[in-house]
Short mmCIF file of C-alpha atoms and ligand atoms in Angstrom, two decimals:
data_model
loop_
_atom_site.label_atom_id
_atom_site.label_comp_id
_atom_site.label_asym_id
_atom_site.label_seq_id
_atom_site.Cartn_x
_atom_site.Cartn_y
_atom_site.Cartn_z
CA MET A 20 0.00 0.00 0.00
CA SER A 21 1.23 3.51 -0.80
CA ALA A 22 2.21 5.76 2.08
CA GLY A 23 -0.34 8.33 3.20
CA ILE A 24 -4.04 8.36 2.49
CA PRO A 25 -5.15 5.23 0.60
CA LYS A 26 -6.64 5.67 -2.85
CA ILE A 27 -9.75 3.75 -3.81
CA LEU A 28 -11.09 3.68 -7.36
CA ILE A 29 -14.77 2.73 -7.78
CA LEU A 30 -15.88 1.35 -11.17
CA PRO A 31 -19.68 0.99 -11.23
CA GLY A 32 -19.89 -0.49 -14.76
CA ASP A 33 -23.20 -1.61 -16.24
CA GLY A 34 -26.66 -2.98 -15.42
CA ILE A 35 -27.14 -3.29 -11.66
CA GLY A 36 -23.48 -2.23 -11.22
CA PRO A 37 -24.21 1.47 -10.55
CA GLU A 38 -27.09 0.53 -8.21
CA VAL A 39 -25.01 -1.71 -5.94
CA ALA A 40 -21.92 0.53 -6.23
CA ALA A 41 -23.96 3.45 -4.86
CA GLU A 42 -24.75 1.45 -1.72
CA ALA A 43 -21.10 0.48 -1.18
CA ARG A 44 -20.22 4.13 -1.61
CA LYS A 45 -22.65 5.04 1.19
CA VAL A 46 -20.97 2.49 3.47
CA LEU A 47 -17.56 3.98 2.60
CA ASP A 48 -18.84 7.50 3.27
CA ALA A 49 -20.24 6.39 6.64
CA LEU A 50 -16.85 4.91 7.57
CA ARG A 51 -15.25 8.23 6.64
CA SER A 52 -17.69 10.46 8.47
CA ARG A 53 -18.31 8.32 11.56
CA HIS A 54 -15.33 6.03 12.02
CA GLY A 55 -12.35 8.25 11.32
CA PHE A 56 -11.46 6.48 8.07
CA HIS A 57 -9.49 8.54 5.56
CA ALA A 58 -9.35 7.65 1.88
CA ASP A 59 -9.22 9.34 -1.50
CA ILE A 60 -12.15 8.01 -3.49
CA ALA A 61 -12.51 8.42 -7.25
CA GLU A 62 -14.88 6.88 -9.79
CA GLY A 63 -14.14 5.71 -13.32
CA LEU A 64 -15.61 4.04 -16.37
CA ILE A 65 -15.39 0.41 -17.43
CA GLY A 66 -17.37 -2.01 -19.57
CA GLY A 67 -20.31 -0.92 -21.69
CA ALA A 68 -20.49 2.45 -19.92
CA ALA A 69 -16.89 3.10 -20.95
CA TYR A 70 -17.56 1.93 -24.50
CA ASP A 71 -20.49 4.35 -24.73
CA ALA A 72 -18.42 7.26 -23.43
CA ALA A 73 -14.99 6.54 -24.88
CA GLY A 74 -15.31 3.74 -27.44
CA GLU A 75 -13.25 1.29 -25.37
CA PRO A 76 -14.29 -1.11 -22.59
CA LEU A 77 -11.17 -0.15 -20.64
CA PRO A 78 -10.07 3.42 -21.46
CA GLU A 79 -6.41 4.31 -20.81
CA ALA A 80 -7.54 6.80 -18.14
CA THR A 81 -9.29 4.05 -16.18
CA LEU A 82 -6.28 1.74 -16.32
CA ALA A 83 -3.97 4.56 -15.26
CA ALA A 84 -6.25 5.46 -12.33
CA ALA A 85 -6.43 1.78 -11.34
CA ARG A 86 -2.63 1.47 -11.44
CA GLY A 87 -2.34 4.51 -9.19
CA ALA A 88 -4.91 3.24 -6.68
CA ASP A 89 -4.31 0.97 -3.71
CA ALA A 90 -7.50 -0.86 -4.50
CA VAL A 91 -10.28 -0.92 -7.07
CA LEU A 92 -13.89 -1.67 -6.24
CA LEU A 93 -15.69 -2.86 -9.35
CA ALA A 94 -19.40 -3.71 -9.58
CA ALA A 95 -20.20 -5.52 -12.84
CA VAL A 96 -19.99 -5.15 -16.60
CA GLY A 97 -21.94 -6.36 -19.61
CA GLY A 98 -25.37 -6.36 -21.10
CA PRO A 99 -27.31 -7.57 -24.13
CA ARG A 100 -26.89 -4.17 -25.80
CA TYR A 101 -23.17 -4.88 -26.18
CA ASP A 102 -23.31 -8.54 -27.18
CA SER A 103 -23.09 -7.81 -30.91
CA LEU A 104 -19.95 -5.65 -30.61
CA PRO A 105 -16.65 -6.98 -31.96
CA ARG A 106 -15.03 -9.17 -29.32
CA ASP A 107 -12.31 -6.63 -28.39
CA LYS A 108 -14.92 -3.94 -27.68
CA ARG A 109 -17.17 -6.05 -25.49
CA PRO A 110 -17.53 -5.09 -21.82
CA GLU A 111 -16.08 -8.39 -20.60
CA ARG A 112 -12.86 -7.53 -22.46
CA GLY A 113 -12.52 -4.54 -20.12
CA LEU A 114 -12.65 -6.89 -17.17
CA LEU A 115 -10.04 -9.26 -18.58
CA ALA A 116 -7.85 -6.28 -19.55
CA ILE A 117 -7.90 -4.62 -16.13
CA ARG A 118 -7.06 -7.93 -14.44
CA ALA A 119 -4.17 -8.42 -16.85
CA GLY A 120 -3.12 -4.74 -16.67
CA LEU A 121 -2.79 -4.88 -12.90
CA GLY A 122 -1.15 -8.30 -12.99
CA LEU A 123 -3.89 -9.73 -10.78
CA TYR A 124 -3.18 -13.41 -10.95
CA ALA A 125 -4.82 -14.65 -7.74
CA ASN A 126 -8.59 -14.61 -7.44
CA LEU A 127 -9.88 -15.33 -3.95
CA ARG A 128 -13.50 -16.38 -3.83
CA PRO A 129 -14.90 -17.18 -0.41
CA ALA A 130 -18.12 -19.19 -0.18
CA ILE A 131 -19.53 -18.65 3.27
CA LEU A 132 -23.06 -19.52 4.27
CA PHE A 133 -24.57 -17.06 6.73
CA PRO A 134 -26.61 -19.22 9.14
CA GLU A 135 -29.75 -17.11 8.55
CA LEU A 136 -29.66 -18.06 4.87
CA ALA A 137 -29.15 -21.84 5.20
CA ALA A 138 -32.63 -22.39 3.76
CA ALA A 139 -31.72 -20.44 0.60
CA SER A 140 -29.24 -23.10 -0.51
CA SER A 141 -30.43 -25.66 -3.02
CA LEU A 142 -28.73 -28.31 -0.86
CA LYS A 143 -30.06 -29.68 2.42
CA PRO A 144 -29.24 -27.26 5.27
CA GLU A 145 -27.20 -29.91 7.13
CA LEU A 146 -24.86 -30.27 4.13
CA VAL A 147 -24.13 -26.55 3.96
CA ALA A 148 -24.76 -24.97 7.37
CA GLY A 149 -21.47 -23.47 8.52
CA LEU A 150 -19.89 -23.80 5.09
CA ASP A 151 -16.73 -21.71 4.82
CA LEU A 152 -14.50 -22.47 1.88
CA LEU A 153 -12.18 -20.44 -0.28
CA ILE A 154 -11.52 -21.00 -3.95
CA VAL A 155 -8.20 -19.62 -5.21
CA ARG A 156 -8.51 -19.34 -8.97
CA GLU A 157 -5.63 -18.54 -11.32
CA LEU A 158 -6.81 -15.49 -13.20
CA THR A 159 -4.41 -14.29 -15.88
CA GLY A 160 -3.33 -17.47 -17.63
CA GLY A 161 -4.78 -20.66 -19.03
CA ILE A 162 -7.23 -21.10 -21.85
CA TYR A 163 -8.76 -17.60 -21.61
CA PHE A 164 -5.46 -16.11 -22.74
CA GLY A 165 -3.52 -18.96 -24.40
CA LYS A 166 -2.44 -18.83 -28.02
CA PRO A 167 -3.11 -19.97 -30.68
CA ARG A 168 -6.74 -18.95 -30.55
CA GLY A 169 -9.36 -18.01 -33.10
CA ILE A 170 -11.77 -19.39 -35.65
CA GLU A 171 -10.15 -20.69 -38.83
CA THR A 172 -10.91 -22.96 -41.73
CA ARG A 173 -9.41 -26.44 -41.76
CA ASP A 174 -10.24 -29.04 -44.40
CA GLY A 175 -13.08 -26.91 -45.70
CA GLN A 176 -14.84 -26.33 -42.40
CA ARG A 177 -14.54 -23.73 -39.64
CA VAL A 178 -12.89 -24.76 -36.39
CA GLY A 179 -12.71 -22.81 -33.14
CA VAL A 180 -9.37 -23.02 -31.35
CA ASN A 181 -8.30 -22.13 -27.81
CA THR A 182 -5.20 -23.24 -25.97
CA GLU A 183 -4.59 -24.06 -22.32
CA VAL A 184 -1.06 -22.85 -21.47
CA TYR A 185 0.55 -22.65 -18.02
CA SER A 186 4.20 -21.91 -17.32
CA GLU A 187 5.94 -23.20 -14.22
CA SER A 188 6.26 -19.68 -12.81
CA GLU A 189 2.53 -19.00 -13.25
CA ILE A 190 1.66 -22.21 -11.43
CA GLU A 191 4.23 -21.58 -8.73
CA ARG A 192 2.95 -18.11 -7.76
CA ILE A 193 -0.72 -19.14 -7.64
CA ALA A 194 0.25 -22.20 -5.59
CA ARG A 195 2.13 -19.94 -3.16
CA SER A 196 -0.90 -17.64 -2.81
CA ALA A 197 -3.12 -20.65 -2.13
CA PHE A 198 -0.77 -22.29 0.40
CA THR A 199 -0.43 -18.92 2.17
CA ALA A 200 -4.22 -18.55 2.33
CA ALA A 201 -4.57 -22.13 3.61
CA GLN A 202 -1.99 -21.41 6.29
CA LEU A 203 -4.21 -18.55 7.55
CA ARG A 204 -7.31 -20.76 7.54
CA GLY A 205 -7.82 -24.49 8.12
CA LYS A 206 -4.42 -25.57 6.75
CA ARG A 207 -5.94 -27.85 4.10
CA LEU A 208 -5.44 -27.27 0.38
CA CYS A 209 -7.02 -29.25 -2.43
CA SER A 210 -5.51 -28.71 -5.88
CA VAL A 211 -7.99 -29.36 -8.68
CA ASP A 212 -6.79 -30.38 -12.14
CA LYS A 213 -7.36 -32.85 -14.96
CA ALA A 214 -3.93 -34.43 -14.83
CA ASN A 215 -5.23 -37.75 -16.18
CA VAL A 216 -5.95 -36.12 -19.56
CA LEU A 217 -4.18 -32.75 -19.90
CA GLU A 218 -0.42 -32.17 -20.01
CA SER A 219 -0.90 -28.64 -18.66
CA SER A 220 -2.55 -30.23 -15.61
CA GLU A 221 0.27 -32.76 -15.28
CA LEU A 222 2.72 -29.86 -14.92
CA TRP A 223 0.28 -28.03 -12.62
CA ARG A 224 0.20 -30.99 -10.22
CA GLU A 225 3.99 -31.46 -10.29
CA VAL A 226 4.64 -27.78 -9.47
CA VAL A 227 1.97 -27.61 -6.75
CA ILE A 228 3.54 -30.63 -5.03
CA ARG A 229 6.96 -28.96 -5.26
CA VAL A 230 5.72 -25.66 -3.77
CA GLY A 231 3.96 -27.65 -1.04
CA ARG A 232 7.36 -28.71 0.35
CA ASP A 233 7.75 -25.09 1.57
CA PHE A 234 4.45 -25.37 3.48
CA PRO A 235 4.79 -28.60 5.47
CA GLU A 236 2.01 -27.61 7.90
CA VAL A 237 -0.55 -27.45 5.07
CA GLN A 238 -2.14 -30.77 4.15
CA LEU A 239 -2.22 -31.03 0.33
CA SER A 240 -4.64 -33.19 -1.63
CA HIS A 241 -5.56 -33.44 -5.31
CA GLN A 242 -8.85 -33.98 -7.13
CA TYR A 243 -9.75 -34.22 -10.78
CA VAL A 244 -12.10 -31.41 -11.74
CA ASP A 245 -15.03 -33.70 -12.55
CA ASN A 246 -14.78 -35.31 -9.12
CA ALA A 247 -14.33 -31.90 -7.44
CA ALA A 248 -17.56 -30.64 -9.06
CA MET A 249 -19.35 -33.70 -7.72
CA GLN A 250 -17.80 -33.40 -4.24
CA LEU A 251 -18.79 -29.73 -4.04
CA VAL A 252 -22.46 -30.68 -4.21
CA ARG A 253 -22.11 -33.99 -2.31
CA ALA A 254 -20.08 -32.91 0.74
CA PRO A 255 -18.88 -29.32 0.36
CA LYS A 256 -17.74 -28.97 3.96
CA GLN A 257 -14.80 -31.32 3.24
CA PHE A 258 -13.02 -28.36 1.61
CA ASP A 259 -11.00 -25.61 3.23
CA VAL A 260 -9.06 -24.01 0.33
CA ILE A 261 -9.23 -25.13 -3.31
CA VAL A 262 -6.63 -23.96 -5.84
CA THR A 263 -7.27 -24.36 -9.53
CA SER A 264 -6.84 -22.98 -13.04
CA ASN A 265 -8.69 -20.08 -14.61
CA LEU A 266 -11.25 -22.19 -16.50
CA PHE A 267 -11.91 -24.77 -13.77
CA GLY A 268 -12.06 -22.03 -11.14
CA ASP A 269 -14.59 -20.07 -13.15
CA ILE A 270 -16.94 -23.05 -13.14
CA LEU A 271 -16.30 -24.40 -9.63
CA SER A 272 -16.69 -21.01 -8.00
CA ASP A 273 -20.16 -20.64 -9.51
CA ILE A 274 -21.09 -24.06 -8.07
CA ALA A 275 -19.75 -22.92 -4.70
CA ALA A 276 -21.75 -19.70 -5.09
CA GLN A 277 -24.97 -21.63 -5.52
CA LEU A 278 -24.23 -23.66 -2.38
CA THR A 279 -24.60 -20.44 -0.44
CA GLY A 280 -28.02 -19.70 -1.90
CA SER A 281 -27.43 -16.48 -3.77
CA ILE A 282 -24.99 -15.06 -6.19
CA GLY A 283 -25.99 -11.68 -4.68
CA MET A 284 -24.13 -12.45 -1.43
CA LEU A 285 -20.64 -13.34 -2.62
CA PRO A 286 -17.62 -11.05 -2.82
CA SER A 287 -14.26 -11.76 -4.41
CA ALA A 288 -10.75 -10.36 -4.40
CA SER A 289 -8.04 -10.44 -7.05
CA LEU A 290 -4.54 -9.64 -5.91
CA ASN A 291 -1.11 -9.08 -7.35
CA GLU A 292 2.28 -9.43 -5.66
CA ARG A 293 1.93 -5.97 -4.05
CA ALA A 294 -1.48 -6.81 -2.52
CA GLN A 295 -2.92 -4.19 -4.82
CA GLY A 296 -6.35 -5.57 -5.48
CA LEU A 297 -9.50 -5.54 -7.52
CA TYR A 298 -12.58 -6.29 -5.45
CA GLU A 299 -15.85 -7.27 -7.05
CA PRO A 300 -19.00 -9.23 -6.41
CA ILE A 301 -19.00 -12.50 -8.33
CA HIS A 302 -22.34 -11.72 -9.93
CA GLY A 303 -22.69 -10.01 -13.30
CA SER A 304 -24.68 -6.99 -14.38
CA ALA A 305 -28.02 -8.85 -14.09
CA PRO A 306 -29.76 -7.13 -17.00
CA ASP A 307 -33.00 -8.94 -16.09
CA ILE A 308 -33.37 -6.86 -12.90
CA ALA A 309 -31.32 -3.74 -13.78
CA GLY A 310 -33.09 -0.47 -13.10
CA LYS A 311 -35.74 -2.09 -10.89
CA GLY A 312 -34.11 -1.26 -7.57
CA VAL A 313 -34.25 -4.88 -6.37
CA ALA A 314 -30.60 -6.01 -6.72
CA ASN A 315 -28.92 -7.31 -3.60
CA PRO A 316 -26.06 -4.91 -2.71
CA LEU A 317 -24.52 -7.20 -0.06
CA ALA A 318 -21.98 -8.92 -2.34
CA MET A 319 -20.74 -5.46 -3.31
CA ILE A 320 -20.62 -4.30 0.31
CA LEU A 321 -18.83 -7.51 1.33
CA SER A 322 -16.35 -6.87 -1.51
CA LEU A 323 -15.65 -3.52 0.12
CA ALA A 324 -15.01 -5.37 3.39
CA MET A 325 -12.47 -7.60 1.63
CA LEU A 326 -10.83 -4.48 0.15
CA LEU A 327 -10.45 -2.98 3.61
CA ARG A 328 -8.96 -6.24 4.93
CA TYR A 329 -6.59 -7.34 2.16
CA SER A 330 -5.39 -4.15 0.44
CA LEU A 331 -5.84 -1.46 3.10
CA LYS A 332 -4.94 -3.72 6.03
CA ARG A 333 -7.93 -2.37 7.96
CA GLY A 334 -9.28 -5.62 9.35
CA ASP A 335 -10.98 -3.58 12.10
CA LEU A 336 -13.16 -1.76 9.56
CA ALA A 337 -13.74 -4.95 7.56
CA ASP A 338 -15.04 -6.60 10.75
CA LYS A 339 -17.39 -3.65 11.27
CA VAL A 340 -18.83 -3.91 7.77
CA GLU A 341 -19.22 -7.70 7.92
CA GLY A 342 -20.77 -7.39 11.36
CA ALA A 343 -23.28 -4.86 10.01
CA VAL A 344 -24.22 -7.24 7.18
CA ARG A 345 -24.68 -10.09 9.67
CA ARG A 346 -26.90 -7.85 11.81
CA VAL A 347 -29.25 -6.85 8.99
CA LEU A 348 -29.63 -10.50 8.01
CA ALA A 349 -30.29 -11.45 11.64
CA ASP A 350 -32.90 -8.66 11.75
CA GLY A 351 -34.68 -10.42 8.90
CA LEU A 352 -33.98 -8.02 6.03
CA ARG A 353 -34.03 -9.82 2.69
CA THR A 354 -33.74 -8.71 -0.91
CA ALA A 355 -35.84 -10.80 -3.28
CA ASP A 356 -32.99 -13.12 -4.26
CA ILE A 357 -32.44 -14.34 -0.68
CA ALA A 358 -36.06 -14.25 0.53
CA ARG A 359 -38.05 -17.40 1.13
CA PRO A 360 -41.39 -17.65 -0.67
CA GLY A 361 -43.88 -15.32 1.01
CA GLU A 362 -41.21 -13.46 3.00
CA ALA A 363 -41.27 -9.64 2.92
CA THR A 364 -38.49 -8.10 0.82
CA VAL A 365 -36.59 -4.82 0.69
CA GLY A 366 -34.99 -3.08 -2.26
CA THR A 367 -31.37 -2.21 -2.99
CA VAL A 368 -31.46 1.21 -1.34
CA GLN A 369 -33.25 0.00 1.81
CA MET A 370 -30.76 -2.84 2.24
CA GLY A 371 -27.84 -0.43 1.84
CA ALA A 372 -29.37 2.02 4.30
CA ALA A 373 -29.88 -0.78 6.83
CA VAL A 374 -26.20 -1.74 6.61
CA VAL A 375 -25.16 1.89 7.06
CA ALA A 376 -27.45 2.16 10.10
CA ALA A 377 -26.08 -1.11 11.54
CA LEU A 378 -22.53 0.26 11.33
CA GLY A 379 -23.45 2.46 14.28
CA GLY A 380 -20.91 5.04 15.36
P1 LIG B 1 -25.56 -12.43 -13.66
O1 LIG B 1 -24.72 -12.72 -12.48
O2 LIG B 1 -25.60 -11.03 -14.11
O3 LIG B 1 -27.06 -12.88 -13.35
C1 LIG B 1 -27.43 -14.25 -13.08
C2 LIG B 1 -28.75 -14.27 -12.27
O4 LIG B 1 -28.49 -13.83 -10.93
C3 LIG B 1 -29.80 -13.31 -12.84
O5 LIG B 1 -31.08 -13.90 -12.69
C4 LIG B 1 -29.68 -12.09 -11.95
O6 LIG B 1 -30.89 -11.36 -11.84
C5 LIG B 1 -29.27 -12.69 -10.62
N1 LIG B 1 -28.41 -11.74 -9.85
C6 LIG B 1 -27.13 -11.42 -10.12
N2 LIG B 1 -26.69 -10.52 -9.26
C7 LIG B 1 -27.71 -10.27 -8.42
C8 LIG B 1 -27.86 -9.41 -7.29
N3 LIG B 1 -26.87 -8.62 -6.85
N4 LIG B 1 -29.06 -9.39 -6.66
C9 LIG B 1 -30.07 -10.18 -7.07
N5 LIG B 1 -29.98 -11.02 -8.12
C10 LIG B 1 -28.82 -11.05 -8.79
O7 LIG B 1 -25.07 -13.39 -14.83
P2 LIG B 1 -25.56 -13.47 -16.35
O8 LIG B 1 -27.03 -13.26 -16.43
O9 LIG B 1 -24.97 -14.74 -16.86
O10 LIG B 1 -24.81 -12.29 -17.10
C11 LIG B 1 -25.38 -11.01 -17.31
C12 LIG B 1 -24.32 -10.07 -17.88
O11 LIG B 1 -23.30 -9.89 -16.90
C13 LIG B 1 -23.64 -10.60 -19.11
O12 LIG B 1 -23.40 -9.53 -19.99
C14 LIG B 1 -22.33 -11.16 -18.59
O13 LIG B 1 -21.32 -11.15 -19.55
C15 LIG B 1 -22.03 -10.21 -17.47
N6 LIG B 1 -21.19 -10.77 -16.39
C16 LIG B 1 -20.31 -9.89 -15.83
C17 LIG B 1 -19.56 -10.31 -14.75
C18 LIG B 1 -18.65 -9.31 -14.10
O14 LIG B 1 -18.78 -8.14 -14.34
N7 LIG B 1 -17.75 -9.75 -13.24
C19 LIG B 1 -19.67 -11.62 -14.26
C20 LIG B 1 -20.61 -12.48 -14.85
C21 LIG B 1 -21.36 -12.03 -15.93
#
C-alpha cells in the first residue's frame, strides 16, 4: 500500500453495477464520516459504460487510475446491448484487460453460508450450514489467454481453437498464494486439475507438489475437476481451500456460489504481488433486474469489506462492515434473491441504508 491516504477507485460499470456501487459508496462514506477512516475516493468508467463514453471497454484513463490506486472496487460489466460488438470492444474484455493490466493473478472467492440463509441453498441445510470455503482461482493465464486462438478454416470447415497454457512460474505463484491462504485458515489445500488427460494439468500438479514442500504444515490433496464438481455438491464442507486454473475455477466457483443460496451475497478479491487488489461481487450486471431497484447490494458491500482487509490492512473496519451485514440478516432483512417464498423483501437502497445504520458510530 502507498504511504499516506489510501486511494480507492470505484468502477460501477453496467446494469445493476451502478445501483449496488452506490450502496457500497454510502458504506464507505459512513466509515469516513463516523469512524475516522481517511481515503481518496474516485470513480471511473469500465465495460459498456466506458464503451459508450470513450469507445473502449477499458479506457487508458481508467487503467492509469487503477494502477495509481491501492485498490479498485468494481461492480459488474456487460449487457445484451453490447453482445453484438466486436469481441475486443465487449464489456467483458474490459474486465479481462484490467485484471491483466494490474497483474492480478490470484482470485480469492470465499463461499460462506450465513446461518440465517441456510434455507436459501439448493442443498439440504445440514450439508451446507457453517460452510466456509475459499476457492483460489488462477486469473491471468490458461485457456482464456492462451495462443493460438481463433476461428479458422481447416479441411473446408470452420474450427474454433483455444489453448490451455501454463508456465511453471505461473503455477508456482498461484500455488504460493493458495498455500499462504490455507496457512491462515484451516491448513488444508485441495488442488484441482485434470492431470489424467491434460499435459498442462500434469505440470500443474507437479509444481503444486513442489511448492507444497515449503508449506509442510498445510495438508495437500488433489482432485480431478469432474470429481471436485461432484464433491462440491455432495459434501462441500470437506473443503477448506481449493486452488485451480482459470477455467476450472470459473466453473467451480459458480457451483460454490450456488451452495450459499445467492450469487448476490458473494464477494471476491483479485490480488497481485503488491497486494494491490480488484474487489468485485462474483455476480454479473443482471440485465434482467437492472433499473428495478431490487438487486442485492450485499456482495458489493462484502467486496468492500475484503478491500479494507486485504489491500488497506484495515481488518478492524472490515469486521465492522461484515458485522453490520450479519446484523441486517439477523434482523430479517431480505432482498428478493435471498427471501423465502412469502417473505417480505426490501430493495437495494433499503438494504444499503440498513447496513449503514447497523454500522453504528
Ligand atoms: P448475472 O450474475 O448477471 O445474473 C445471473 C442471475 O443472478 C440473474 O437472474 C440475476 O438477476 C441474478 N443476480 C445477479 N446478481 C444479483 C444481485 N446482486 N441481486 C439479485 N440477483 C442477482 O449473470 P448473467 O445473467 O450470466 O450475465 C449477465 C451479464 O453480466 C452478461 O453480460 C455477462 O457477460 C455479465 N457478467 C459480468 C460479470 C462481471 O462483471 N464480473 C460476471 C458475470 C457475468
